[in-house]
Coordinates of C-alpha atoms and ligand atoms in Angstrom, one line a residue:
X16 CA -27.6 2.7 -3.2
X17 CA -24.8 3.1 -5.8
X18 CA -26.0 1.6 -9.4
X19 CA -22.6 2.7 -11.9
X20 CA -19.2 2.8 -10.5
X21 CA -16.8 4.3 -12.4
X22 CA -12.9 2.8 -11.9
X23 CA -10.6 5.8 -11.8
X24 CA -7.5 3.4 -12.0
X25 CA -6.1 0.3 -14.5
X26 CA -4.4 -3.1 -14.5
X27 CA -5.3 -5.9 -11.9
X28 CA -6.8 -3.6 -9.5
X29 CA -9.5 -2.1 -12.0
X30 CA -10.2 -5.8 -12.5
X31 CA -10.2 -6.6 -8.8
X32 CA -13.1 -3.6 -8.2
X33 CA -15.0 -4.4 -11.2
X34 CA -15.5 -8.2 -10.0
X35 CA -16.8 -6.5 -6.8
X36 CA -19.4 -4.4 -8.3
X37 CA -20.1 -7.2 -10.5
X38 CA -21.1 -9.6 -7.5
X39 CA -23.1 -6.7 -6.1
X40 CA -25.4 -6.1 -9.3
X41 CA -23.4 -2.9 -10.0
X42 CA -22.5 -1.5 -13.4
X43 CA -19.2 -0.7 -14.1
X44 CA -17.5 2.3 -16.2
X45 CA -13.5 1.5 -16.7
X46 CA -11.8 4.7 -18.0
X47 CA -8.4 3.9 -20.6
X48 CA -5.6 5.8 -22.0
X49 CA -4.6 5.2 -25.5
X50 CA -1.6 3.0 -24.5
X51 CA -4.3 1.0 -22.6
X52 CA -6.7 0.2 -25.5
X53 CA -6.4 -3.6 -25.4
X54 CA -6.0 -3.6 -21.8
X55 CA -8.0 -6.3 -19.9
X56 CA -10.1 -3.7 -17.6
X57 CA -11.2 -1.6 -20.9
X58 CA -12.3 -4.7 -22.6
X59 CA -14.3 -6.2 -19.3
X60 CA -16.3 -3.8 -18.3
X61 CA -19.6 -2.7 -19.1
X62 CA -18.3 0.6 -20.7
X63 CA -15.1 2.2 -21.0
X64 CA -14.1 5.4 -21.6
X65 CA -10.8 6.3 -23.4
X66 CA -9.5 9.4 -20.9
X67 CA -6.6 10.5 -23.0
X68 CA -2.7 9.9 -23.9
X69 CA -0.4 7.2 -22.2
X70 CA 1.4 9.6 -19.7
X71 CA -0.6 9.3 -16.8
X72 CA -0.4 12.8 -16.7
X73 CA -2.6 13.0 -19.4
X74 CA -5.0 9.7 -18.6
X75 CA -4.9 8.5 -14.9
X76 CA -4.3 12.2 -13.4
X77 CA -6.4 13.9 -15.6
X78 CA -8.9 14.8 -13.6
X79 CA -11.5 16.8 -16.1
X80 CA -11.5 13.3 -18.5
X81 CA -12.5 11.6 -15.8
X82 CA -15.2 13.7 -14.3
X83 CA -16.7 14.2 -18.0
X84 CA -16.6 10.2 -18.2
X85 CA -18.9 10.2 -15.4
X86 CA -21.1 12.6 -17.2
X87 CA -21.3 10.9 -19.7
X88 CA -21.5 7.9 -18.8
X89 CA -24.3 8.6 -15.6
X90 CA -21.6 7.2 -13.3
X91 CA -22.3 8.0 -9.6
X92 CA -19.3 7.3 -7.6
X93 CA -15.8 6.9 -8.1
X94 CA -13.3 3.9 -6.9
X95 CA -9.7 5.3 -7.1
X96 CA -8.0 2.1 -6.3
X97 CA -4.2 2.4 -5.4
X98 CA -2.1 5.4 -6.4
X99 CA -3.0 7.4 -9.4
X100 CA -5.4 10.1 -7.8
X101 CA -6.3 7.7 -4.6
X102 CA -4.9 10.4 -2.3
X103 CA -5.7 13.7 -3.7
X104 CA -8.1 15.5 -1.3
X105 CA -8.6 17.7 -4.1
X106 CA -9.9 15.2 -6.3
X107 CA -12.3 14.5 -3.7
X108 CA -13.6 17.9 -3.2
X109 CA -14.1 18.2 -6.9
X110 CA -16.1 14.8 -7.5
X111 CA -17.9 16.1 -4.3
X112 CA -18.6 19.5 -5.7
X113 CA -20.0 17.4 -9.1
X114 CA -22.1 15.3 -6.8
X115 CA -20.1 12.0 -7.4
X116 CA -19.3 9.7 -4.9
X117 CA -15.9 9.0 -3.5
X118 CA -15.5 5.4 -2.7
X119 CA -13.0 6.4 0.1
X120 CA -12.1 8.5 3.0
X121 CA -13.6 12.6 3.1
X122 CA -11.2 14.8 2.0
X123 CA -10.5 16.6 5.9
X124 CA -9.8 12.9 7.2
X125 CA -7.5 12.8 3.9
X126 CA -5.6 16.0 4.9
X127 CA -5.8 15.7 8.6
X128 CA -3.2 12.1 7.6
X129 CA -1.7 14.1 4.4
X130 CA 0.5 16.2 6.5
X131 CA 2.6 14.0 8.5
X132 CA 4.1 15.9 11.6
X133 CA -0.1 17.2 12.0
X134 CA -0.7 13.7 11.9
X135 CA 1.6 12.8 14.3
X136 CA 0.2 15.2 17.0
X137 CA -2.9 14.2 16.6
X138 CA -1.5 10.4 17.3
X139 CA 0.0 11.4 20.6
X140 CA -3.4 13.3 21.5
X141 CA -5.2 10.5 21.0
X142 CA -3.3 7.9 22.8
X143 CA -1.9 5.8 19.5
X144 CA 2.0 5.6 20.4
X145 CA 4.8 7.5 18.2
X146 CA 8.7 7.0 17.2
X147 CA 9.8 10.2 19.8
X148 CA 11.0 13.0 18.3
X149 CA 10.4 17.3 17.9
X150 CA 6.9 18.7 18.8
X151 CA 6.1 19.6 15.3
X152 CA 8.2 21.4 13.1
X153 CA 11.9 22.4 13.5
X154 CA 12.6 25.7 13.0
X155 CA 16.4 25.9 12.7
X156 CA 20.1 23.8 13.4
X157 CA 20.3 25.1 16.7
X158 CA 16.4 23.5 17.7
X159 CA 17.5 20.7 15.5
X160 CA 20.5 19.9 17.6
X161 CA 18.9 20.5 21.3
X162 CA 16.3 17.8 20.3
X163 CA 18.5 15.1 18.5
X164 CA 21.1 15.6 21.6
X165 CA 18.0 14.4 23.9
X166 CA 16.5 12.2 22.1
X167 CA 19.8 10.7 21.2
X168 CA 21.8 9.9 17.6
X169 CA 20.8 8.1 14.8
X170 CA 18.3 11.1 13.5
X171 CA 15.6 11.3 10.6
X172 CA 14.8 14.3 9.4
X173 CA 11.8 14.2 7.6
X174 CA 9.7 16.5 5.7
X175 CA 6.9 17.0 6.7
X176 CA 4.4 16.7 3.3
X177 CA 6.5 13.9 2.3
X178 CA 5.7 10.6 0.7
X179 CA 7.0 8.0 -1.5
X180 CA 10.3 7.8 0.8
X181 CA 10.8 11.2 -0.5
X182 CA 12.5 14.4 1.8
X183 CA 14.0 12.1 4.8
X184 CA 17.5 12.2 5.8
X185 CA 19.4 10.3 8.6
X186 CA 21.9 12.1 10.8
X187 CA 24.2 9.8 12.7
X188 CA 25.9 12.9 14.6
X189 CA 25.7 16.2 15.3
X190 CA 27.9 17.2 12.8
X191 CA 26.2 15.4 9.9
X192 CA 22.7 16.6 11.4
X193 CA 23.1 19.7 9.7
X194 CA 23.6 18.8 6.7
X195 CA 20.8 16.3 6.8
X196 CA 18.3 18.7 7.8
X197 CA 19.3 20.8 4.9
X198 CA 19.2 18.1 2.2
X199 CA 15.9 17.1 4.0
X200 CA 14.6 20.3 3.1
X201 CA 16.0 21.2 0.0
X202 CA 14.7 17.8 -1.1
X203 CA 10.5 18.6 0.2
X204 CA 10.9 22.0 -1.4
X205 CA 11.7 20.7 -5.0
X206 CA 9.0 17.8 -4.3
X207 CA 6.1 19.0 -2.1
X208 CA 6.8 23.0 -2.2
X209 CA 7.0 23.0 1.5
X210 CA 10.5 22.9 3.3
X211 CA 8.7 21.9 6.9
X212 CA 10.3 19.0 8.3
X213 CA 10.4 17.4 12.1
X214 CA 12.4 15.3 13.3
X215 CA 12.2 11.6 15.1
X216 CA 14.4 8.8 17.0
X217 CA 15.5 6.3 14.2
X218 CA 14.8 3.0 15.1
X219 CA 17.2 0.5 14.3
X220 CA 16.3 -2.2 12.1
X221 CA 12.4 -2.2 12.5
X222 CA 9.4 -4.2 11.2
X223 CA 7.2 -3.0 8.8
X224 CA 4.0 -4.1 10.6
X225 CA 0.4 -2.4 9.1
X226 CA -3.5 -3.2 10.6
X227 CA -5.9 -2.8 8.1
X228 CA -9.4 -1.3 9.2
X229 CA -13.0 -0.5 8.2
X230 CA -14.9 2.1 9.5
X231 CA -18.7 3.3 8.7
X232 CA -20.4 6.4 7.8
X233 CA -21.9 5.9 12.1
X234 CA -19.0 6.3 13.8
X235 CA -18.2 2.2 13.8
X236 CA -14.6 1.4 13.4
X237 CA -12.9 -1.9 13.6
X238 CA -9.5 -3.4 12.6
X239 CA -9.3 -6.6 10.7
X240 CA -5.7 -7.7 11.9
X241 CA -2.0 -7.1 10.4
X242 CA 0.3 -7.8 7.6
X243 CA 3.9 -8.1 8.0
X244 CA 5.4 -6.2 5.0
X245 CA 9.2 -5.9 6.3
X246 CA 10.5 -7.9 2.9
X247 CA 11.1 -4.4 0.9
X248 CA 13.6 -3.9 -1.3
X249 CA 14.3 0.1 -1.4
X250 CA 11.1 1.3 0.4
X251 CA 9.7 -1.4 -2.0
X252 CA 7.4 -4.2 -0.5
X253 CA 8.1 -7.4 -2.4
X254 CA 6.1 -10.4 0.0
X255 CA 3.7 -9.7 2.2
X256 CA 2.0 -11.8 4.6
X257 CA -0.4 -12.2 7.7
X258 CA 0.1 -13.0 10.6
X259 CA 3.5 -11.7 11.5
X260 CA 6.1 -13.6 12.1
X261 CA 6.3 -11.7 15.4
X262 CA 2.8 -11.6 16.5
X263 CA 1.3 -12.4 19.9
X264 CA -2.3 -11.9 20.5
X265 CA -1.7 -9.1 23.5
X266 CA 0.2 -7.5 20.4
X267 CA -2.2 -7.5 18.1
X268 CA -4.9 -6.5 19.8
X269 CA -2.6 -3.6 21.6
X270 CA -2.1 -2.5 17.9
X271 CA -5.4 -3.2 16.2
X272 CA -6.7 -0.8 19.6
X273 CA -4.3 1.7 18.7
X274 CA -5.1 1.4 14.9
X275 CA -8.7 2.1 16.0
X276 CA -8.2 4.8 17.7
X277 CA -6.0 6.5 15.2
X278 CA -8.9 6.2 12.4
X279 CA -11.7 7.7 15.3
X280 CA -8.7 10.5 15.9
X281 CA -9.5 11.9 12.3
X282 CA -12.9 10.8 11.8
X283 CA -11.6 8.4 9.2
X284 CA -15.0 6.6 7.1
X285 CA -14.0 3.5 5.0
X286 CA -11.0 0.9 4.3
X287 CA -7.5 2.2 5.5
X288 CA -4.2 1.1 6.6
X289 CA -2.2 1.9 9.7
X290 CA 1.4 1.3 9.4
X291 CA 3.5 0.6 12.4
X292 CA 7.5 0.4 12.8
X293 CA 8.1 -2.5 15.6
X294 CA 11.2 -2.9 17.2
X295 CA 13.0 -5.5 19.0
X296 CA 11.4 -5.5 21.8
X297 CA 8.2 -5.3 20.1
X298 CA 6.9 -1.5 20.7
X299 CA 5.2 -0.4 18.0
X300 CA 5.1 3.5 16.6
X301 CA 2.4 4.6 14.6
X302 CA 4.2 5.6 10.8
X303 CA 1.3 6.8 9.0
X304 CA -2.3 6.3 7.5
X305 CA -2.6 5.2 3.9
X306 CA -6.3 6.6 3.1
X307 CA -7.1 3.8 0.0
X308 CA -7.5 0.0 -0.4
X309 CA -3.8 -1.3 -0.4
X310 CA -2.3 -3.3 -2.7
X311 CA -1.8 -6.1 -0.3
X312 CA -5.3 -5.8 0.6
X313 CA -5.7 -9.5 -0.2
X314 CA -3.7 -11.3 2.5
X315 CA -6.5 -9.7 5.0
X316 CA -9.2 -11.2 2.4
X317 CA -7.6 -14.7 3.2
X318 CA -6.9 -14.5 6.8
X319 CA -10.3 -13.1 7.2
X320 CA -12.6 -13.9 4.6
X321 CA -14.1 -10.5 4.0
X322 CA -14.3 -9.0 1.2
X323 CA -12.4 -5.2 1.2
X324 CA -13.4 -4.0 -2.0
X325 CA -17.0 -5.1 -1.5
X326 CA -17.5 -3.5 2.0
X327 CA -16.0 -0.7 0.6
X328 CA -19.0 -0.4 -1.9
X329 CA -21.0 -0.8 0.3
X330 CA -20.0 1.8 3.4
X331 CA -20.1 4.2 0.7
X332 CA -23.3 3.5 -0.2
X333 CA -24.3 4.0 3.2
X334 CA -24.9 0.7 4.8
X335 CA -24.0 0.0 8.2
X336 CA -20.6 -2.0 8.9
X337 CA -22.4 -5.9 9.5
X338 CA -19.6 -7.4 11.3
X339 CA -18.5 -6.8 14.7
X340 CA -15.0 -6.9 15.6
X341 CA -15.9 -10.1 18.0
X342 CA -16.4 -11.4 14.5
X343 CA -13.4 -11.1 12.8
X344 CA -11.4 -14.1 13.3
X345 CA -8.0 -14.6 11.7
X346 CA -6.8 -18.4 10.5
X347 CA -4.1 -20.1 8.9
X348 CA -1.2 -17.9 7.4
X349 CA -1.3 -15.8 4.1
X350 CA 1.4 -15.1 1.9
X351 CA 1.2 -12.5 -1.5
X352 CA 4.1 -12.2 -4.0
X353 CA 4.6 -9.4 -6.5
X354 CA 5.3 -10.5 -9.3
X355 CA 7.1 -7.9 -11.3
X356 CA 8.2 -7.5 -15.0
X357 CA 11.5 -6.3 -14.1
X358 CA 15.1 -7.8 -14.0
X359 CA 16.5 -8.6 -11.0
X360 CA 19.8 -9.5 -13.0
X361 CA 19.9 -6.0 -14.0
X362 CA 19.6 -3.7 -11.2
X363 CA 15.7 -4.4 -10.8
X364 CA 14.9 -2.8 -14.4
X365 CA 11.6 -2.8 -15.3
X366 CA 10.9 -4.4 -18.3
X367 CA 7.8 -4.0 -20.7
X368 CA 7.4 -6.0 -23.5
X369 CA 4.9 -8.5 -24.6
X370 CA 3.9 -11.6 -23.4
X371 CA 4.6 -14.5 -25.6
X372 CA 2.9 -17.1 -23.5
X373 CA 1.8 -17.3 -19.7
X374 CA 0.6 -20.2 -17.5
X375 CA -0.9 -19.2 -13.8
X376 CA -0.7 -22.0 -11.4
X377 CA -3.8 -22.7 -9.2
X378 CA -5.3 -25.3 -6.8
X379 CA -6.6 -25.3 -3.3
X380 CA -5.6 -21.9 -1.5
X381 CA -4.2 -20.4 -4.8
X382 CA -4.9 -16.8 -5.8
X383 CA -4.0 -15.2 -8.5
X384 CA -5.3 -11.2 -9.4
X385 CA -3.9 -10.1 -12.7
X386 CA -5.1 -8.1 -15.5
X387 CA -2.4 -9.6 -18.2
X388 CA -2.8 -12.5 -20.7
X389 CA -1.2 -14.1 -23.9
X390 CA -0.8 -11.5 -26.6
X391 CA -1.0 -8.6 -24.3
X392 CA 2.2 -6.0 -24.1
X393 CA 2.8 -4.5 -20.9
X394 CA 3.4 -0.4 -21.6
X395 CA 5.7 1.1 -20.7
X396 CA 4.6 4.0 -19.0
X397 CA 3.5 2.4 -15.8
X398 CA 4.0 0.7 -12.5
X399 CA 6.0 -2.8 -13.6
X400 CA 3.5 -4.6 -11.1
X401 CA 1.9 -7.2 -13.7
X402 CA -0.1 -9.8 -11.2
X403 CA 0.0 -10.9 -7.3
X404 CA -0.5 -14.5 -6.5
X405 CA -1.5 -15.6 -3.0
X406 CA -1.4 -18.2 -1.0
X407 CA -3.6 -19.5 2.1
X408 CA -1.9 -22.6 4.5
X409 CA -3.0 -23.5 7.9
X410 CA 0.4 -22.5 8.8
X411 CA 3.2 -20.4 8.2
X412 CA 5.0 -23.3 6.8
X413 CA 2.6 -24.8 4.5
X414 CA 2.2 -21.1 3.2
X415 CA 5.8 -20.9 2.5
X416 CA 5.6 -24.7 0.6
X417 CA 2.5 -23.6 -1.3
X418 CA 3.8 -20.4 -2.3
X419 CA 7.4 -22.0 -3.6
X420 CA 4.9 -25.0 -5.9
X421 CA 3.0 -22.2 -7.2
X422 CA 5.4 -20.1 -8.2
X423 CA 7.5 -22.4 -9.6
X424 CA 4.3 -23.5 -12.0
X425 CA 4.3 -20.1 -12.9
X426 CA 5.6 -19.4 -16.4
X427 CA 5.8 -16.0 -18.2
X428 CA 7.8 -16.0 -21.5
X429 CA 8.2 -12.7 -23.7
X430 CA 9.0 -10.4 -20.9
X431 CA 11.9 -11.2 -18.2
X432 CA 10.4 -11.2 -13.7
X433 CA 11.3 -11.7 -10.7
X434 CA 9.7 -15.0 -9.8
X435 CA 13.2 -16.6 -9.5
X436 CA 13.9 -13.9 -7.5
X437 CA 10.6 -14.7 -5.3
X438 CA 11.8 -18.1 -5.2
X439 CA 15.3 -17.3 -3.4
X440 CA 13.8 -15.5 -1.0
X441 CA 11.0 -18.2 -0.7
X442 CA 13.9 -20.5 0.3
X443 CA 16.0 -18.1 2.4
X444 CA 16.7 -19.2 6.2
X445 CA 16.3 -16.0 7.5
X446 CA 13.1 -15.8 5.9
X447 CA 11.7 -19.0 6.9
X448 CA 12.9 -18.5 10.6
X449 CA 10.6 -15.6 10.2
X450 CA 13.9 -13.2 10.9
X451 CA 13.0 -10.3 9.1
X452 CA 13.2 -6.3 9.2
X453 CA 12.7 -3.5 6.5
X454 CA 16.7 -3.8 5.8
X455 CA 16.9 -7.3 5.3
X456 CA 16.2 -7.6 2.0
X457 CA 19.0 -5.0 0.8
X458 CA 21.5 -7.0 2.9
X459 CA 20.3 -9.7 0.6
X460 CA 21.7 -10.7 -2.9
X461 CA 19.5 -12.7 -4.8
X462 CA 20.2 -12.5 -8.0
Ligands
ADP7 P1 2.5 1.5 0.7 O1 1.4 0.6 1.3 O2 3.7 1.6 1.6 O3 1.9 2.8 0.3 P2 2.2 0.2 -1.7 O4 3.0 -0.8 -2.4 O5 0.8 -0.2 -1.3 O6 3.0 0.7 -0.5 O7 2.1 1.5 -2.6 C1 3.2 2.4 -2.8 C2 2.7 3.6 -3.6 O8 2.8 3.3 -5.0 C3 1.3 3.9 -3.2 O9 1.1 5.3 -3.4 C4 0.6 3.1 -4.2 O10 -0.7 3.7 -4.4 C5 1.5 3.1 -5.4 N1 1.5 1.8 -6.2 C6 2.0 0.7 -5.8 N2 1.8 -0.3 -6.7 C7 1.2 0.3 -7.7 C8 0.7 -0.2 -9.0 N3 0.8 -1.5 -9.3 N4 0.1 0.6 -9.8 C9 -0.1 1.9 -9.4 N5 0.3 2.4 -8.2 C10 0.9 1.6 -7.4
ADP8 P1 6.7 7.8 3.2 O1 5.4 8.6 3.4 O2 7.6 8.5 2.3 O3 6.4 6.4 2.9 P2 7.3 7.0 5.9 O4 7.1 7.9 7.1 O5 6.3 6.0 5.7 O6 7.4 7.9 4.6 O7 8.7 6.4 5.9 C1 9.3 5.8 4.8 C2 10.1 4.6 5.3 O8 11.3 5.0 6.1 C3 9.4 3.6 6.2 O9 8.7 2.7 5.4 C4 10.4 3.0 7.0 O10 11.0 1.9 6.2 C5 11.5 4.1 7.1 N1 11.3 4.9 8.4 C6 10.4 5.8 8.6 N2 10.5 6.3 9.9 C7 11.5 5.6 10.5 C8 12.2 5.7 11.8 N3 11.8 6.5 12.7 N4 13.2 4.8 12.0 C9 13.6 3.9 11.1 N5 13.0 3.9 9.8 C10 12.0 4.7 9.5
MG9 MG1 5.2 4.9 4.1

């Protein structure tokens, strides 16, 4: 068994994991940069290790503070939370060559989901269904245009290391195809150094629709339902929520199966997500594999009553998965918020600063993970992302009501958000008729 955990991350989700390890009798190590010194997660765990300079470059990515922190510190395993150095498969073989832990995926299941068109053929050999498209990589125009002409206009050309909505490119004919496909990868060569891109059917105004799983070091996988994450702004998601609007139960276990299988496919050990577009006729297309715990992760706690964080402690630890897929049973409806310090007034800035005062709302079904309090100044150097508050109802509606009294208890002063913002969309009729795709919200204006 694990007895130190070291948190390779900040803000609520350090907090979030070091509750966990907290509940299980585990020690905790929280690593800081300097901009982070009076941060919440420094100051709660057992020890904490300042890493190095605000940049995350410097702190968050630096990869030889953290390992010595572990030295140091006689940490044994490593919990990357969300972003940071939560998908480096290099990271991974390092802490493994240092014989630390990773509280995650291995680093071959990691790369086998890393590169996305090699991800997408090992989806269509194992059964999981795909948006149609080129076997592979596209070589040049003239491939480019004998696939899009069968598969039929609008494109996306996408590159194939990409990420973070980066190196994609829509062609809505043949003539604009070739420029796309350039851009495309022009764009993956200045951000991935690989110019490989494929190309796939775009599906016309899709949901965003992701099953979260667990899987154990003996070959046990199961899938602990959806969440419906189609309210984005910009690639962005802003509510998320469980079930989907759209679900039906031949659905979601057609896509929980097919999330399975997709995990088995690369031998994938841990918590992970599947994401799905779904169109609207309700097929679904595998999208790709997020190998981490999710920031959304909550809304599945809710529905389900598991705890992620903790079953990922413990299935790297080596203990068996204890629940059978029999017993995971969904109920009610979740919603989560993000509430950001930003201003939706002005183009979604973010905007750091310090909080003058704050007042959380709670109550029966109220969640609220955050890592900020009175006095504290939000840096500037990271994600804007200050705190997400969920909600639990039996319903979808009740969900919605609970949501729109809690938030409107909420009160930050010192530092402008987008709870008004929340609130709108809280109240829109498209919204509560459940009438949502990944475009919605950018045909929206809120503010
Ligand atoms: P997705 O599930 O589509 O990856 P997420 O919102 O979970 O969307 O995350 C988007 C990317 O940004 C991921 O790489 C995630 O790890 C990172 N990220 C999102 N929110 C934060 C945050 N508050 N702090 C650090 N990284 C974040
Ligand atoms: P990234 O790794 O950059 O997140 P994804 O493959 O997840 O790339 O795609 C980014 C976003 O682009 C998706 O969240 C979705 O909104 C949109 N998208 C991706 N593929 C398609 C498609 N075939 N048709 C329509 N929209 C798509
Ligand atoms: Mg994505």
């Amino acid at each position: 068994m694990i007895d130190k955990i070291l948190i390779a991350n900040r803000g609520e989700i350090a907090l979030r994991v070091i509750r966990a390890c907290r509940e299980l009798g585990i020690e905790t190590v929280a690593v800081y940069s300097t901009a982070d010194k009076n941060a919440l997660h420094a100051q709660i765990a057992d020890q904490s290790v300042c890493i190095g300079g605000a940049r995350s470059s410097d702190s968050y990515l630096n990869t030889r503070a953290i390992l010595a922190a572990c030295e140091i510190t006689g940490a044994q395993a490593i919990h990357p939370g969300f972003g940071f150095l939560s998908e480096s498969s290099r990271f991974v073989r390092l802490c493994n060559k240092c014989g630390i832990k990773w509280i995650g995926p291995d680093a071959d299941a990691m790369d086998a989901m890393g590169d996305k068109a090699n991800a997408k053929a090992t989806m269509i050999k194992a059964g999981v269904p795909v948006v149609r498209g080129s076997d592979g990589i596209v070589e040049n125009v003239d491939e480019a245009k004998t696939i899009a002409a069968d598969i039929g206009y609008p494109v996306l050309v996408k590159a194939s290391a990409g990420g973070g909505g980066r190196g994609i490119r829509r062609a809505d004919s043949e003539q604009e195809l070739e420029k796309a496909l350039a851009a495309a990868k022009e764009e993956a060569l200045r951000f991935f150094g690989n110019d490989e891109v494929y190309i796939e059917k775009f599906i016309v105004d899709p949901r965003h629709v992701e099953v979260q799983i667990l899987g154990d070091e003996y070959g046990n996988v199961i899938h602990l339902g959806e969440r419906d994450c189609s309210c984005q702004r910009r690639n962005q998601k802003v509510l998320e929520e469980s079930p989907s609007p759209i679900m039906t139960p031949e659905l979601r276990a057609a896509m929980g199966e097919a999330a399975v299988k997709a995990a088995r496919a690369c031998g994938y050990k841990n918590a992970g997500t599947v994401e799905f577009l779904v169109d609207k006729d309700r097929n679904f297309y595998f999208m790709e594999m997020n190998a981490r715990i999710q920031v959304e992760h909550p809304v599945t706690e809710m529905e389900t009553g598991i705890d992620l964080v903790k079953q990922q402690i413990l299935i790297a630890g080596g203990m068996k998965l204890g629940i059978k897929q029999e017993d995971v049973r969904l109920t009610g409806h979740t919603i989560e918020c993000r509430v950001n310090a930003e201003d939706p007034k002005n183009g979604f800035r973010p905007c750091p600063g310090k909080i003058e005062s704050i007042h959380v709302p709670g109550g029966f079904g109220v969640r609220i993970d955050t890592a900020v309090y009175q006095g504290y100044e939000i840096p500037q150097y990271y994600d804007s992302m200050i705190a997400k508050l969920i909600v639990h109802g039996e319903d979808r509606a009740e969900a919605i009501t609970k949501m729109r009294v809690a938030l409107g208890e909420m009160l930050i002063e010192g530092v402008q958000t987008n709870i008004d913002y929340q609130l709108s969309l809280l109240r829109d009729e498209d919204f509560i008729n459940g009438n949502i795709d990944i475009g919605f919200l950018n045909r929206k204006d809120f503010s």
